[in-house]
Every structure is written in C-alpha cells, then in structure tokens.
C-alpha cells in the first residue's frame, strides 16, 4: 500500500456532526439574508414560519423574493455543489490521482455542446437542460467505450478516452459559437458556459434534482467500494470485488450527479477538485467519511460562492469565474505538493 493509502483521521463526534449537518443548515439559512434587495431578519423569519400579512404588498414582495427566488437558488446551489464535490472525490479515488475532476470523462464538454445546440435550435428553454444532460451522459459513454478497446477498463485508457471526447466536443462547441447569431445566441451560449444559478425555479429544480440525488445516493452507498478501488485493481480483485461492474456503477452514479448538475447550472469548474482535498484535510482519505464530508463542504462552498457573486458587484458574476479564481491557486499548490504525480 502506498503513501496515499486509506487514512483514518480521528475527529470528535460533535465536530463530525457539526460538519455534516450543522454547517450546511447554517450556511443555507444565512444565505436567505443575502441579496441586493434588503429584507430584515424578522421579515425573513416571518416568511419562513408562514406568519406574514397576505394583504401587505411589502410582505408579499418579501415572501416572493425569499420563497420563489432565494430559496430555490440556495437549494440548487447546495445540490450542484454536493454533486460536483462527491463526483470529484469518487473519481480521484477511482483513478488514484489527486488532480482528477468530475469532467475527466468529458461530461462537461458534452453537456456544453448539448446546451449550445439547444440554444441554436430552440433558444433558451427546457431543451437546454434536456440536451445538456443527454450529451453529457453520451460523452461519458463514448469515453468508456474508447477506454475498453482492449476489453478492459484500465484507468489510463479511461482518462485518454475522456481527453479525446472532451477535445472533440470542445471543437463542436467552438463550431456552434462560430455559426451562432452574435447578438442573441452567442451571448447566451457564452453566459451558460460560465455557470450560473440564475435560472433556479422550483418547476425546474424538482426534475433536475432527480438524477443528482440518485447519483449522490449511489456514491454514498458504494463509498466502501471506492475505498477498495483506491488500492488498485489487483487488490480489489484479491478482495473478491468485481472491478468491471464496480467501476461501471461508480462511473454511472458520478455521471448522473455531474450531468444533472451541469445541465442546470452550466459549467462550474474547480469544485470537484478543491473540495475533496479540503475534506481529506479534515477527515482523512477514508471515503466512508470523505464522501459525506464532500457533500456538506461542496454544498456550503457553492452556496457561499453564489452569495458572493450576487453581492460583490452591481451585476451578477458567473460562478465559473469565482470558482476559477479560488481553484487556480489551489491547483498550483496541489501540483507543488504532488510534483505532478498521481496516487
């Protein structure tokens, strides 16, 4: 077993519970108070408990902002952040490489092309989510098919397949930008690529949350198998684990979570790279604790970044910009720490 073997880090039970439950609830509740439109704390609490005057225009406006604008956006941010962080943690253990992110198998570039194609053909609407999810999942399927050219699925072949697919879909995205209307379609494509939660609505949130929840739940239930795969295929087979089926399940759940997240939020980078490493600093490498920790930290991180993007300037900053500003320096730190090597 190498230097990245499973490490169990002892932390107090109360701190673990606070990390998993207390921190997300506190961040989500505090985010209801953040926005360009000032609402007092007492008014927000009145809206939450349902004790507000239906005949008052000010109270009705407060309820609309809190329940129909801020709340669905906060919930979507938490789901997307948790999905990206958990998928990143699972892929880093599966590929035994600390520099892997959820888009390693091409899901982000595939979803980007699907969204761009939908904007060209149908404009902004429900088809953006449908085609983004469909092409994101298709990209992963193609990457896995390329990786199995020798009837096996070694990690290096999967990564190479992902690089090829990402490159092809990246070229297709550039082609859609080239032929798009520069006044209407091109700005919509570019803004979608930078990532945002501005379109969060309960009508769209409910169907989009289904693949995200299924993916996160699957990775949570199979987190002990992720531990086994982090030791290598030979060790996994020695322990009686079917590596072919196990990898397929983990990749499928990670794809559902990531594609579901990307199709509603656009391409948000760095979350799946940064958060798993922060989780390891707190709970260690054991995925039985790391996966739940990433769910909590990822949800909190993206909600806080979204809060920052909404209030930092007069106009809303895309999430991809802020996460890159935070993730870029951390990536340099990772390169220095690992010297470019894998796990």
Short mmCIF file of C-alpha atoms in Angstrom, two decimals:
data_model
loop_
_atom_site.label_atom_id
_atom_site.label_comp_id
_atom_site.label_asym_id
_atom_site.label_seq_id
_atom_site.Cartn_x
_atom_site.Cartn_y
_atom_site.Cartn_z
CA UNK A 1 0.00 0.00 0.00
CA UNK A 2 1.45 3.40 -0.95
CA UNK A 3 1.62 6.79 0.72
CA UNK A 4 -1.95 7.54 -0.33
CA UNK A 5 -3.37 4.52 1.46
CA UNK A 6 -6.60 4.95 3.37
CA UNK A 7 -6.01 7.14 6.36
CA UNK A 8 -8.46 7.30 9.23
CA UNK A 9 -8.27 10.65 10.94
CA UNK A 10 -9.86 10.77 14.36
CA UNK A 11 -12.05 13.83 14.91
CA UNK A 12 -14.52 14.41 17.72
CA UNK A 13 -18.03 13.10 17.10
CA UNK A 14 -19.55 16.51 17.78
CA UNK A 15 -17.27 18.11 15.18
CA UNK A 16 -18.17 15.45 12.61
CA UNK A 17 -21.90 16.00 13.19
CA UNK A 18 -21.44 19.75 13.01
CA UNK A 19 -19.60 19.38 9.69
CA UNK A 20 -22.19 17.08 8.16
CA UNK A 21 -25.39 18.72 9.39
CA UNK A 22 -24.82 21.93 11.32
CA UNK A 23 -22.60 23.72 8.80
CA UNK A 24 -24.88 23.22 5.74
CA UNK A 25 -28.00 24.22 7.64
CA UNK A 26 -26.29 27.34 8.99
CA UNK A 27 -24.96 28.37 5.57
CA UNK A 28 -28.28 27.74 3.81
CA UNK A 29 -30.21 29.69 6.43
CA UNK A 30 -27.75 32.60 6.44
CA UNK A 31 -27.91 32.79 2.63
CA UNK A 32 -31.60 33.69 2.81
CA UNK A 33 -30.46 37.06 4.21
CA UNK A 34 -28.07 37.75 1.32
CA UNK A 35 -29.21 39.70 -1.73
CA UNK A 36 -29.40 43.08 -3.43
CA UNK A 37 -32.90 43.64 -2.04
CA UNK A 38 -32.64 44.32 1.69
CA UNK A 39 -35.03 42.34 3.89
CA UNK A 40 -34.88 42.46 7.65
CA UNK A 41 -34.17 39.34 9.66
CA UNK A 42 -37.56 39.45 11.36
CA UNK A 43 -39.35 39.64 7.98
CA UNK A 44 -37.39 36.64 6.65
CA UNK A 45 -38.18 34.59 9.74
CA UNK A 46 -41.86 35.57 9.43
CA UNK A 47 -41.84 34.34 5.82
CA UNK A 48 -40.12 31.07 6.76
CA UNK A 49 -42.61 30.24 9.51
CA UNK A 50 -45.53 31.43 7.38
CA UNK A 51 -46.51 34.28 9.72
CA UNK A 52 -46.76 37.18 7.28
CA UNK A 53 -49.56 39.53 6.24
CA UNK A 54 -51.14 38.42 2.96
CA UNK A 55 -52.73 41.83 2.47
CA UNK A 56 -49.49 43.77 2.74
CA UNK A 57 -47.68 44.48 -0.54
CA UNK A 58 -44.33 44.72 1.24
CA UNK A 59 -44.86 41.39 2.99
CA UNK A 60 -45.96 39.79 -0.28
CA UNK A 61 -42.85 41.10 -2.02
CA UNK A 62 -40.65 39.74 0.77
CA UNK A 63 -42.31 36.33 0.57
CA UNK A 64 -41.90 36.23 -3.22
CA UNK A 65 -38.20 37.07 -3.03
CA UNK A 66 -37.43 34.64 -0.21
CA UNK A 67 -39.57 31.67 -1.32
CA UNK A 68 -39.51 31.97 -5.12
CA UNK A 69 -36.09 33.48 -5.82
CA UNK A 70 -33.61 32.94 -2.99
CA UNK A 71 -34.76 29.58 -1.60
CA UNK A 72 -34.78 27.60 -4.89
CA UNK A 73 -31.44 29.16 -5.81
CA UNK A 74 -29.90 28.15 -2.48
CA UNK A 75 -31.26 24.60 -2.74
CA UNK A 76 -30.00 24.26 -6.33
CA UNK A 77 -26.58 25.60 -5.34
CA UNK A 78 -26.35 23.09 -2.50
CA UNK A 79 -27.32 20.18 -4.77
CA UNK A 80 -24.91 21.20 -7.54
CA UNK A 81 -22.03 21.80 -5.13
CA UNK A 82 -22.60 18.47 -3.37
CA UNK A 83 -22.86 16.60 -6.69
CA UNK A 84 -19.64 18.05 -8.13
CA UNK A 85 -17.67 17.56 -4.89
CA UNK A 86 -18.81 13.95 -4.37
CA UNK A 87 -18.17 13.05 -8.02
CA UNK A 88 -14.70 14.60 -7.82
CA UNK A 89 -13.88 12.63 -4.68
CA UNK A 90 -15.10 9.39 -6.25
CA UNK A 91 -13.10 9.91 -9.46
CA UNK A 92 -9.93 10.89 -7.59
CA UNK A 93 -10.07 7.64 -5.64
CA UNK A 94 -11.13 5.56 -8.63
CA UNK A 95 -8.32 6.87 -10.86
CA UNK A 96 -5.92 7.16 -7.91
CA UNK A 97 -4.98 10.68 -8.96
CA UNK A 98 -5.44 13.80 -6.80
CA UNK A 99 -5.70 16.08 -9.84
CA UNK A 100 -8.82 14.49 -11.34
CA UNK A 101 -12.08 16.45 -11.58
CA UNK A 102 -15.70 15.42 -12.41
CA UNK A 103 -15.22 16.44 -16.05
CA UNK A 104 -12.40 13.93 -16.63
CA UNK A 105 -14.59 11.71 -18.85
CA UNK A 106 -15.96 14.57 -20.96
CA UNK A 107 -19.29 15.16 -19.25
CA UNK A 108 -18.79 18.94 -19.01
CA UNK A 109 -17.79 19.42 -22.65
CA UNK A 110 -20.58 17.10 -23.80
CA UNK A 111 -23.15 18.99 -21.75
CA UNK A 112 -21.76 22.27 -23.05
CA UNK A 113 -22.27 21.18 -26.64
CA UNK A 114 -25.78 19.95 -25.86
CA UNK A 115 -26.70 23.28 -24.30
CA UNK A 116 -25.17 25.26 -27.18
CA UNK A 117 -27.01 23.11 -29.71
CA UNK A 118 -30.30 23.62 -27.86
CA UNK A 119 -29.79 27.38 -27.78
CA UNK A 120 -29.16 27.38 -31.54
CA UNK A 121 -32.18 25.23 -32.36
CA UNK A 122 -34.75 26.12 -29.71
CA UNK A 123 -33.49 29.18 -27.84
CA UNK A 124 -33.36 29.31 -24.06
CA UNK A 125 -35.85 26.82 -22.64
CA UNK A 126 -36.35 23.35 -21.27
CA UNK A 127 -34.50 21.80 -24.22
CA UNK A 128 -31.26 23.33 -22.93
CA UNK A 129 -31.48 21.11 -19.84
CA UNK A 130 -32.58 18.03 -21.77
CA UNK A 131 -29.87 18.18 -24.44
CA UNK A 132 -27.18 19.21 -21.96
CA UNK A 133 -27.94 16.18 -19.79
CA UNK A 134 -28.23 13.83 -22.77
CA UNK A 135 -24.95 14.87 -24.42
CA UNK A 136 -23.14 14.93 -21.07
CA UNK A 137 -24.12 11.31 -20.47
CA UNK A 138 -23.32 10.42 -24.10
CA UNK A 139 -19.81 11.84 -23.74
CA UNK A 140 -19.11 9.56 -20.77
CA UNK A 141 -20.47 6.52 -22.63
CA UNK A 142 -18.17 7.26 -25.57
CA UNK A 143 -15.18 7.78 -23.24
CA UNK A 144 -15.79 4.42 -21.57
CA UNK A 145 -16.20 2.74 -24.97
CA UNK A 146 -12.88 4.18 -26.12
CA UNK A 147 -11.25 3.09 -22.88
CA UNK A 148 -12.34 -0.51 -23.46
CA UNK A 149 -10.53 -1.01 -26.74
CA UNK A 150 -8.69 -3.93 -25.15
CA UNK A 151 -11.83 -5.36 -23.49
CA UNK A 152 -10.64 -3.93 -20.17
CA UNK A 153 -11.06 -0.57 -18.47
CA UNK A 154 -7.67 0.47 -17.07
CA UNK A 155 -7.65 3.95 -15.56
CA UNK A 156 -5.20 5.37 -18.08
CA UNK A 157 -7.36 4.28 -21.02
CA UNK A 158 -10.46 5.85 -19.47
CA UNK A 159 -8.58 9.10 -18.98
CA UNK A 160 -7.31 9.05 -22.57
CA UNK A 161 -10.85 8.39 -23.78
CA UNK A 162 -12.06 11.36 -21.77
CA UNK A 163 -9.36 13.59 -23.23
CA UNK A 164 -10.31 12.60 -26.78
CA UNK A 165 -14.04 13.10 -26.21
CA UNK A 166 -13.51 16.43 -24.44
CA UNK A 167 -11.39 17.66 -27.33
CA UNK A 168 -14.00 16.66 -29.94
CA UNK A 169 -16.92 18.19 -28.05
CA UNK A 170 -14.81 21.28 -27.35
CA UNK A 171 -14.34 21.69 -31.10
CA UNK A 172 -18.09 21.25 -31.62
CA UNK A 173 -18.76 23.95 -29.03
CA UNK A 174 -16.42 26.29 -30.90
CA UNK A 175 -18.28 25.50 -34.12
CA UNK A 176 -21.65 26.36 -32.56
CA UNK A 177 -20.21 29.65 -31.34
CA UNK A 178 -18.90 30.36 -34.82
CA UNK A 179 -22.28 29.92 -36.52
CA UNK A 180 -24.37 31.45 -33.70
CA UNK A 181 -26.07 34.82 -34.02
CA UNK A 182 -23.56 37.23 -32.40
CA UNK A 183 -26.31 39.41 -30.89
CA UNK A 184 -28.62 36.84 -29.30
CA UNK A 185 -27.44 33.23 -29.42
CA UNK A 186 -23.70 33.74 -28.87
CA UNK A 187 -24.07 35.74 -25.62
CA UNK A 188 -26.49 33.11 -24.29
CA UNK A 189 -24.03 30.30 -25.08
CA UNK A 190 -21.09 32.14 -23.52
CA UNK A 191 -23.03 33.02 -20.37
CA UNK A 192 -24.21 29.42 -19.97
CA UNK A 193 -20.65 28.16 -20.28
CA UNK A 194 -19.53 30.39 -17.41
CA UNK A 195 -22.00 28.83 -14.99
CA UNK A 196 -24.87 30.41 -13.08
CA UNK A 197 -27.81 29.60 -10.80
CA UNK A 198 -29.91 32.50 -12.09
CA UNK A 199 -32.47 30.19 -13.72
CA UNK A 200 -33.31 28.39 -10.48
CA UNK A 201 -37.04 27.78 -10.16
CA UNK A 202 -38.94 25.11 -8.27
CA UNK A 203 -40.57 23.95 -11.52
CA UNK A 204 -37.14 23.19 -12.98
CA UNK A 205 -35.48 22.27 -9.70
CA UNK A 206 -37.63 19.22 -9.00
CA UNK A 207 -36.93 17.26 -12.23
CA UNK A 208 -33.27 18.34 -12.28
CA UNK A 209 -32.74 17.13 -8.71
CA UNK A 210 -33.75 13.54 -9.54
CA UNK A 211 -30.52 12.47 -11.33
CA UNK A 212 -28.42 14.48 -8.88
CA UNK A 213 -29.96 12.79 -5.84
CA UNK A 214 -29.74 9.33 -7.45
CA UNK A 215 -26.07 9.88 -8.28
CA UNK A 216 -25.15 11.22 -4.85
CA UNK A 217 -27.08 8.45 -3.10
CA UNK A 218 -25.41 5.77 -5.21
CA UNK A 219 -21.92 7.08 -4.47
CA UNK A 220 -22.80 7.34 -0.78
CA UNK A 221 -23.97 3.71 -0.66
CA UNK A 222 -20.91 2.46 -2.60
CA UNK A 223 -18.35 4.57 -0.76
CA UNK A 224 -16.74 1.50 0.81
CA UNK A 225 -16.14 0.05 -2.66
CA UNK A 226 -14.46 3.30 -3.65
CA UNK A 227 -12.04 2.63 -0.81
CA UNK A 228 -11.24 -0.77 -2.33
CA UNK A 229 -10.69 0.64 -5.83
CA UNK A 230 -8.36 3.31 -4.43
CA UNK A 231 -5.95 0.46 -3.57
CA UNK A 232 -5.73 -0.70 -7.21
CA UNK A 233 -7.44 -3.29 -9.40
CA UNK A 234 -5.28 -6.19 -8.27
CA UNK A 235 -6.03 -5.58 -4.61
CA UNK A 236 -9.73 -5.16 -5.39
CA UNK A 237 -9.89 -8.48 -7.24
CA UNK A 238 -7.97 -10.13 -4.41
CA UNK A 239 -10.71 -8.98 -2.04
CA UNK A 240 -13.37 -10.53 -4.28
CA UNK A 241 -14.68 -7.30 -5.82
CA UNK A 242 -15.79 -7.39 -9.45
CA UNK A 243 -13.83 -4.41 -10.78
CA UNK A 244 -15.70 -4.24 -14.07
CA UNK A 245 -19.17 -3.96 -12.53
CA UNK A 246 -17.94 -1.86 -9.61
CA UNK A 247 -16.26 0.72 -11.83
CA UNK A 248 -19.30 0.84 -14.11
CA UNK A 249 -21.59 1.56 -11.16
CA UNK A 250 -19.36 4.27 -9.71
CA UNK A 251 -18.90 5.95 -13.10
CA UNK A 252 -22.66 5.74 -13.75
CA UNK A 253 -23.57 7.35 -10.43
CA UNK A 254 -20.90 10.04 -10.82
CA UNK A 255 -22.14 10.74 -14.35
CA UNK A 256 -25.74 11.10 -13.19
CA UNK A 257 -24.71 13.51 -10.44
CA UNK A 258 -22.39 15.58 -12.63
CA UNK A 259 -24.58 15.67 -15.74
CA UNK A 260 -27.61 16.58 -13.63
CA UNK A 261 -25.65 19.40 -12.02
CA UNK A 262 -24.10 20.76 -15.21
CA UNK A 263 -27.35 20.76 -17.18
CA UNK A 264 -28.99 23.21 -14.74
CA UNK A 265 -26.02 25.32 -13.66
CA UNK A 266 -23.70 25.38 -16.66
CA UNK A 267 -20.01 24.53 -16.44
CA UNK A 268 -18.67 25.28 -12.96
CA UNK A 269 -15.08 24.20 -12.61
CA UNK A 270 -12.77 23.52 -9.68
CA UNK A 271 -15.44 22.49 -7.14
CA UNK A 272 -14.85 18.80 -7.76
CA UNK A 273 -11.09 19.32 -7.50
CA UNK A 274 -10.76 21.62 -4.50
CA UNK A 275 -13.44 20.36 -2.11
CA UNK A 276 -12.32 16.68 -1.90
CA UNK A 277 -8.85 17.81 -0.82
CA UNK A 278 -10.27 20.10 1.83
CA UNK A 279 -12.35 17.15 3.01
CA UNK A 280 -9.24 14.95 3.23
CA UNK A 281 -7.53 17.59 5.36
CA UNK A 282 -10.40 17.30 7.83
CA UNK A 283 -11.50 13.63 7.86
CA UNK A 284 -8.69 11.81 6.03
CA UNK A 285 -8.76 9.55 2.95
CA UNK A 286 -11.41 7.08 4.13
CA UNK A 287 -14.26 7.52 1.63
CA UNK A 288 -16.78 6.30 4.18
CA UNK A 289 -16.26 9.66 5.87
CA UNK A 290 -14.90 11.64 2.94
CA UNK A 291 -17.98 11.25 0.72
CA UNK A 292 -20.41 12.65 3.35
CA UNK A 293 -17.91 15.40 4.19
CA UNK A 294 -17.69 16.37 0.49
CA UNK A 295 -21.48 16.52 0.28
CA UNK A 296 -21.54 19.02 3.13
CA UNK A 297 -18.49 21.08 2.10
CA UNK A 298 -19.44 21.16 -1.59
CA UNK A 299 -22.94 22.39 -0.82
CA UNK A 300 -21.65 25.10 1.52
CA UNK A 301 -18.87 26.19 -0.83
CA UNK A 302 -21.04 26.73 -3.90
CA UNK A 303 -23.81 28.46 -1.95
CA UNK A 304 -21.27 30.86 -0.43
CA UNK A 305 -19.64 31.50 -3.82
CA UNK A 306 -23.07 32.22 -5.29
CA UNK A 307 -23.80 34.63 -2.44
CA UNK A 308 -20.52 36.38 -3.19
CA UNK A 309 -21.28 36.55 -6.90
CA UNK A 310 -24.66 38.16 -6.26
CA UNK A 311 -23.45 40.94 -3.95
CA UNK A 312 -19.85 41.60 -4.99
CA UNK A 313 -20.78 43.91 -7.89
CA UNK A 314 -23.86 45.55 -9.30
CA UNK A 315 -24.19 42.79 -11.89
CA UNK A 316 -24.18 39.09 -11.06
CA UNK A 317 -20.79 37.43 -11.54
CA UNK A 318 -20.78 33.99 -13.20
CA UNK A 319 -19.85 31.21 -10.81
CA UNK A 320 -17.19 29.80 -13.11
CA UNK A 321 -15.16 32.98 -12.74
CA UNK A 322 -15.16 32.96 -8.95
CA UNK A 323 -14.50 29.23 -8.59
CA UNK A 324 -11.57 29.54 -11.01
CA UNK A 325 -10.09 32.43 -9.02
CA UNK A 326 -10.25 30.27 -5.89
CA UNK A 327 -9.37 26.95 -7.51
CA UNK A 328 -6.45 28.13 -9.65
CA UNK A 329 -4.06 28.93 -6.78
CA UNK A 330 -5.13 25.75 -5.00
CA UNK A 331 -4.33 23.72 -8.12
CA UNK A 332 -0.82 25.21 -8.14
CA UNK A 333 -0.47 24.13 -4.53
CA UNK A 334 -1.52 20.59 -5.47
CA UNK A 335 0.98 20.45 -8.30
CA UNK A 336 3.73 21.55 -5.95
CA UNK A 337 2.70 19.05 -3.29
CA UNK A 338 2.37 16.05 -5.63
CA UNK A 339 5.10 17.13 -8.10
CA UNK A 340 2.66 16.31 -10.90
CA UNK A 341 2.40 12.68 -9.85
CA UNK A 342 -0.68 10.54 -9.26
CA UNK A 343 -1.82 8.43 -6.37
#
